[in-house]
mmCIF file of C-alpha atoms in Angstrom:
data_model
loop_
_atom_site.group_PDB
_atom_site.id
_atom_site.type_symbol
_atom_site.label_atom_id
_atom_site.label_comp_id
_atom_site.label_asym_id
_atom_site.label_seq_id
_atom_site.Cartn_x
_atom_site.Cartn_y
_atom_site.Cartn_z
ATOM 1 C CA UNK Y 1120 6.427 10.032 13.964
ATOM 2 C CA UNK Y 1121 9.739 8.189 13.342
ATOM 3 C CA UNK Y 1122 10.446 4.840 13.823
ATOM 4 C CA UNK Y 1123 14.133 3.256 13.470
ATOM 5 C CA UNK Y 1124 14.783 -0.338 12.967
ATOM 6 C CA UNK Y 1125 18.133 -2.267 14.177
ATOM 7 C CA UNK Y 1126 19.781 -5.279 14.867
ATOM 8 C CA UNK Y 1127 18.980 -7.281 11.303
ATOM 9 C CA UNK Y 1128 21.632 -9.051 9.423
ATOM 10 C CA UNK Y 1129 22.848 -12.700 8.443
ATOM 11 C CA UNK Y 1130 22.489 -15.681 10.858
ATOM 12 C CA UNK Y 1131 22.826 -19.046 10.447
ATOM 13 C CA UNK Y 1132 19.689 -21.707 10.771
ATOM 14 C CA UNK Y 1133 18.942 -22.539 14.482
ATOM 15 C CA UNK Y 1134 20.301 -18.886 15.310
ATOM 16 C CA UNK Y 1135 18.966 -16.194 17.164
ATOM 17 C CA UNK Y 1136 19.046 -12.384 16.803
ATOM 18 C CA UNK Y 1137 17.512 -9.610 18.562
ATOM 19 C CA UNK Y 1138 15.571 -6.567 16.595
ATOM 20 C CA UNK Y 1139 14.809 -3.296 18.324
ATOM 21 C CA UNK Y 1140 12.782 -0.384 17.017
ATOM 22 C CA UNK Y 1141 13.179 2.898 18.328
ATOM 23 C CA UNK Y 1142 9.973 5.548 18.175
ATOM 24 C CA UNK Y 1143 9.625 9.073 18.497
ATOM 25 C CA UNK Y 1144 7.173 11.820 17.761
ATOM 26 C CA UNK Y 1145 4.356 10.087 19.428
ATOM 27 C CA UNK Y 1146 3.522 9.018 22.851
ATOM 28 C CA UNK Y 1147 4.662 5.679 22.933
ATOM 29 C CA UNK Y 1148 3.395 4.061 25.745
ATOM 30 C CA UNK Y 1149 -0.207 5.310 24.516
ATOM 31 C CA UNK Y 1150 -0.052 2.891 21.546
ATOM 32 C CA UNK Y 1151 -0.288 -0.741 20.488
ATOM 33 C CA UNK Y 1152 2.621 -1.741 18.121
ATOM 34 C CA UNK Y 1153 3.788 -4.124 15.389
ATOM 35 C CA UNK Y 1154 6.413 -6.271 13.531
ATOM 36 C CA UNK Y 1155 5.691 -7.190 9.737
ATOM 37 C CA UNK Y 1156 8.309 -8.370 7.537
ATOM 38 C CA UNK Y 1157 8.237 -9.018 4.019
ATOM 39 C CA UNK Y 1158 10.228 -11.530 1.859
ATOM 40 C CA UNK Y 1159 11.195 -10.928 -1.992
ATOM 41 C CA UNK Y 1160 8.439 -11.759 -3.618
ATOM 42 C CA UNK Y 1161 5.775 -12.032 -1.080
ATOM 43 C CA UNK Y 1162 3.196 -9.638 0.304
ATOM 44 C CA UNK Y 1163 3.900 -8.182 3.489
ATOM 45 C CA UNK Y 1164 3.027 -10.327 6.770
ATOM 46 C CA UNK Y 1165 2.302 -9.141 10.712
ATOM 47 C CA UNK Y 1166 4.912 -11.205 12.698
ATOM 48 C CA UNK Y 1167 3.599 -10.098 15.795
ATOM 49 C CA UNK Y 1168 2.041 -7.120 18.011
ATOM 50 C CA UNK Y 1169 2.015 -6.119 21.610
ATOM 51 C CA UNK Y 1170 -0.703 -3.866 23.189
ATOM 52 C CA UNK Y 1171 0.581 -0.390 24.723
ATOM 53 C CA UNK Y 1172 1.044 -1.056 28.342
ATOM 54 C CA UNK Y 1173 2.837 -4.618 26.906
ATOM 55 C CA UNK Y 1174 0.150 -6.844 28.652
ATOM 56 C CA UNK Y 1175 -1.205 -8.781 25.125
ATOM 57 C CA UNK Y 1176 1.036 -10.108 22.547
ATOM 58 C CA UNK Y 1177 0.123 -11.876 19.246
ATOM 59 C CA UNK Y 1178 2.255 -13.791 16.990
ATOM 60 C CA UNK Y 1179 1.850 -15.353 13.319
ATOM 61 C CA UNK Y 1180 1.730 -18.793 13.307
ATOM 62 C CA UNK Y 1181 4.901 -19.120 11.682
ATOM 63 C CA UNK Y 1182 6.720 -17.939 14.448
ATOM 64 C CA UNK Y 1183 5.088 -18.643 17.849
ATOM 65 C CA UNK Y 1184 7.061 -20.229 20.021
ATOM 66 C CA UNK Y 1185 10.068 -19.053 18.254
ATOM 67 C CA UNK Y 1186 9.411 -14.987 18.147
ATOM 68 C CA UNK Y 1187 8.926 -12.708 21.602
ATOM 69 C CA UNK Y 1188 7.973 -9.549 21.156
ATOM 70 C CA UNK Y 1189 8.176 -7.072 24.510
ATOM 71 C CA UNK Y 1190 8.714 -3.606 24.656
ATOM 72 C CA UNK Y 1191 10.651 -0.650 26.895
ATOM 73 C CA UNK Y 1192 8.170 2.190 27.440
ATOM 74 C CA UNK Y 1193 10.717 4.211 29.251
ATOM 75 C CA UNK Y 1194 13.285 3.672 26.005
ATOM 76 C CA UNK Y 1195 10.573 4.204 23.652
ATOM 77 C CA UNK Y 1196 11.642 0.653 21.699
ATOM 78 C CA UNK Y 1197 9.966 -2.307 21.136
ATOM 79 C CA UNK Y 1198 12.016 -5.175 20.612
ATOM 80 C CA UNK Y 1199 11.931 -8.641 18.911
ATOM 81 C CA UNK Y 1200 13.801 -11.599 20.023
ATOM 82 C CA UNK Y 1201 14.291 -14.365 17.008
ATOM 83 C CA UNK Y 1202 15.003 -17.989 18.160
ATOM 84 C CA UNK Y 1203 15.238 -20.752 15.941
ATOM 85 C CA UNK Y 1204 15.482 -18.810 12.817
ATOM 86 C CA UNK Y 1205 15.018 -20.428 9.537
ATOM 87 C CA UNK Y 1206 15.550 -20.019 6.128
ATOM 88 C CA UNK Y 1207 11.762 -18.715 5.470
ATOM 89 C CA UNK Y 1208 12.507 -16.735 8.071
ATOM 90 C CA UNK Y 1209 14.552 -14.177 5.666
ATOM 91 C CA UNK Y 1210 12.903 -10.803 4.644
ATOM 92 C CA UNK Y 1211 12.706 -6.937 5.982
ATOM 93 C CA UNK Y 1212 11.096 -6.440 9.129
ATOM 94 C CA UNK Y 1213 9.789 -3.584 9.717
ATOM 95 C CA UNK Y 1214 7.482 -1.917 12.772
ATOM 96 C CA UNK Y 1215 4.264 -0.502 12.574
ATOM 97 C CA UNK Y 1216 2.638 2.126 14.060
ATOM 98 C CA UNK Y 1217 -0.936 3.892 13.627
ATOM 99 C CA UNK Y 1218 -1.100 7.204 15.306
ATOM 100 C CA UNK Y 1219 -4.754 9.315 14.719
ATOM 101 C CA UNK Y 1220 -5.171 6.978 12.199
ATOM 102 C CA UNK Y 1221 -2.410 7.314 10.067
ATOM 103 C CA UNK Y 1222 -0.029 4.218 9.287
ATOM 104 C CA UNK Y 1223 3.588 4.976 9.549
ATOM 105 C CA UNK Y 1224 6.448 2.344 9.041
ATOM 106 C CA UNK Y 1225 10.279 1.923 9.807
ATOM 107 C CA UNK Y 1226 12.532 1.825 7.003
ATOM 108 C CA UNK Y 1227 13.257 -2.013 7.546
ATOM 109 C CA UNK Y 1228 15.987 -4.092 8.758
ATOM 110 C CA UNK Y 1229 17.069 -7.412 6.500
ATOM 111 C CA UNK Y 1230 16.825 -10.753 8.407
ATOM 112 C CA UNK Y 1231 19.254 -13.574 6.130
ATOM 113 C CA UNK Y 1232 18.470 -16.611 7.525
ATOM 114 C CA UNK Y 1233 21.458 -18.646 5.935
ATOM 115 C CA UNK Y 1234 24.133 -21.159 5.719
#
């Protein structure tokens, strides 16, 4: 299982950017997904998570209404639109998957929500 985040970097407040996360080594439209991120000094939070056939999303709090998560079975990528992004908003997001019960993670992408 692999998974391959993109699309991170430094935005301004009120900006928007686009994540993607691209899986292989599993089948991927057989499995539920997820976005955590994690800020310096924090514990690690689920942003949001979107069942396999992409019918049922859920969002944190923090970021509904801000955050869409979708996802491209035939691309094997799930994808996470950022509107409105703050400066809380800054840490490494990463995707989630468990596959026969083992956890496996992206490497991360850095969000910079800044000025």
């Amino acid at each position: 299982v692999q998974l391959v985040e993109s699309g991170g970097g430094l935005v301004q407040p009120g900006g928007s950017l686009r994540l993607s996360c691209a899986a292989s080594g599993f089948t991927f439209s057989s499995y539920g997904l997820m976005w955590y991120r994690q800020a310096p000094g924090k514990e690690r939070e689920m942003v949001a998570g979107i069942t396999a056939a992409g019918v049922f999303t859920n969002y944190a709090d923090s970021v509904k209404g801000r955050f869409t998560i979708s996802r491209d079975n035939d691309e094997n990528t799930v994808y996470l639109q950022m509107n409105s992004l703050k400066p809380e908003d800054t840490a490494v997001y990463s995707c989630y998957v468990s596959v026969q019960r083992r956890d496996y993670w992206g490497q991360g992408t850095q969000v910079t929500v800044s000025a």
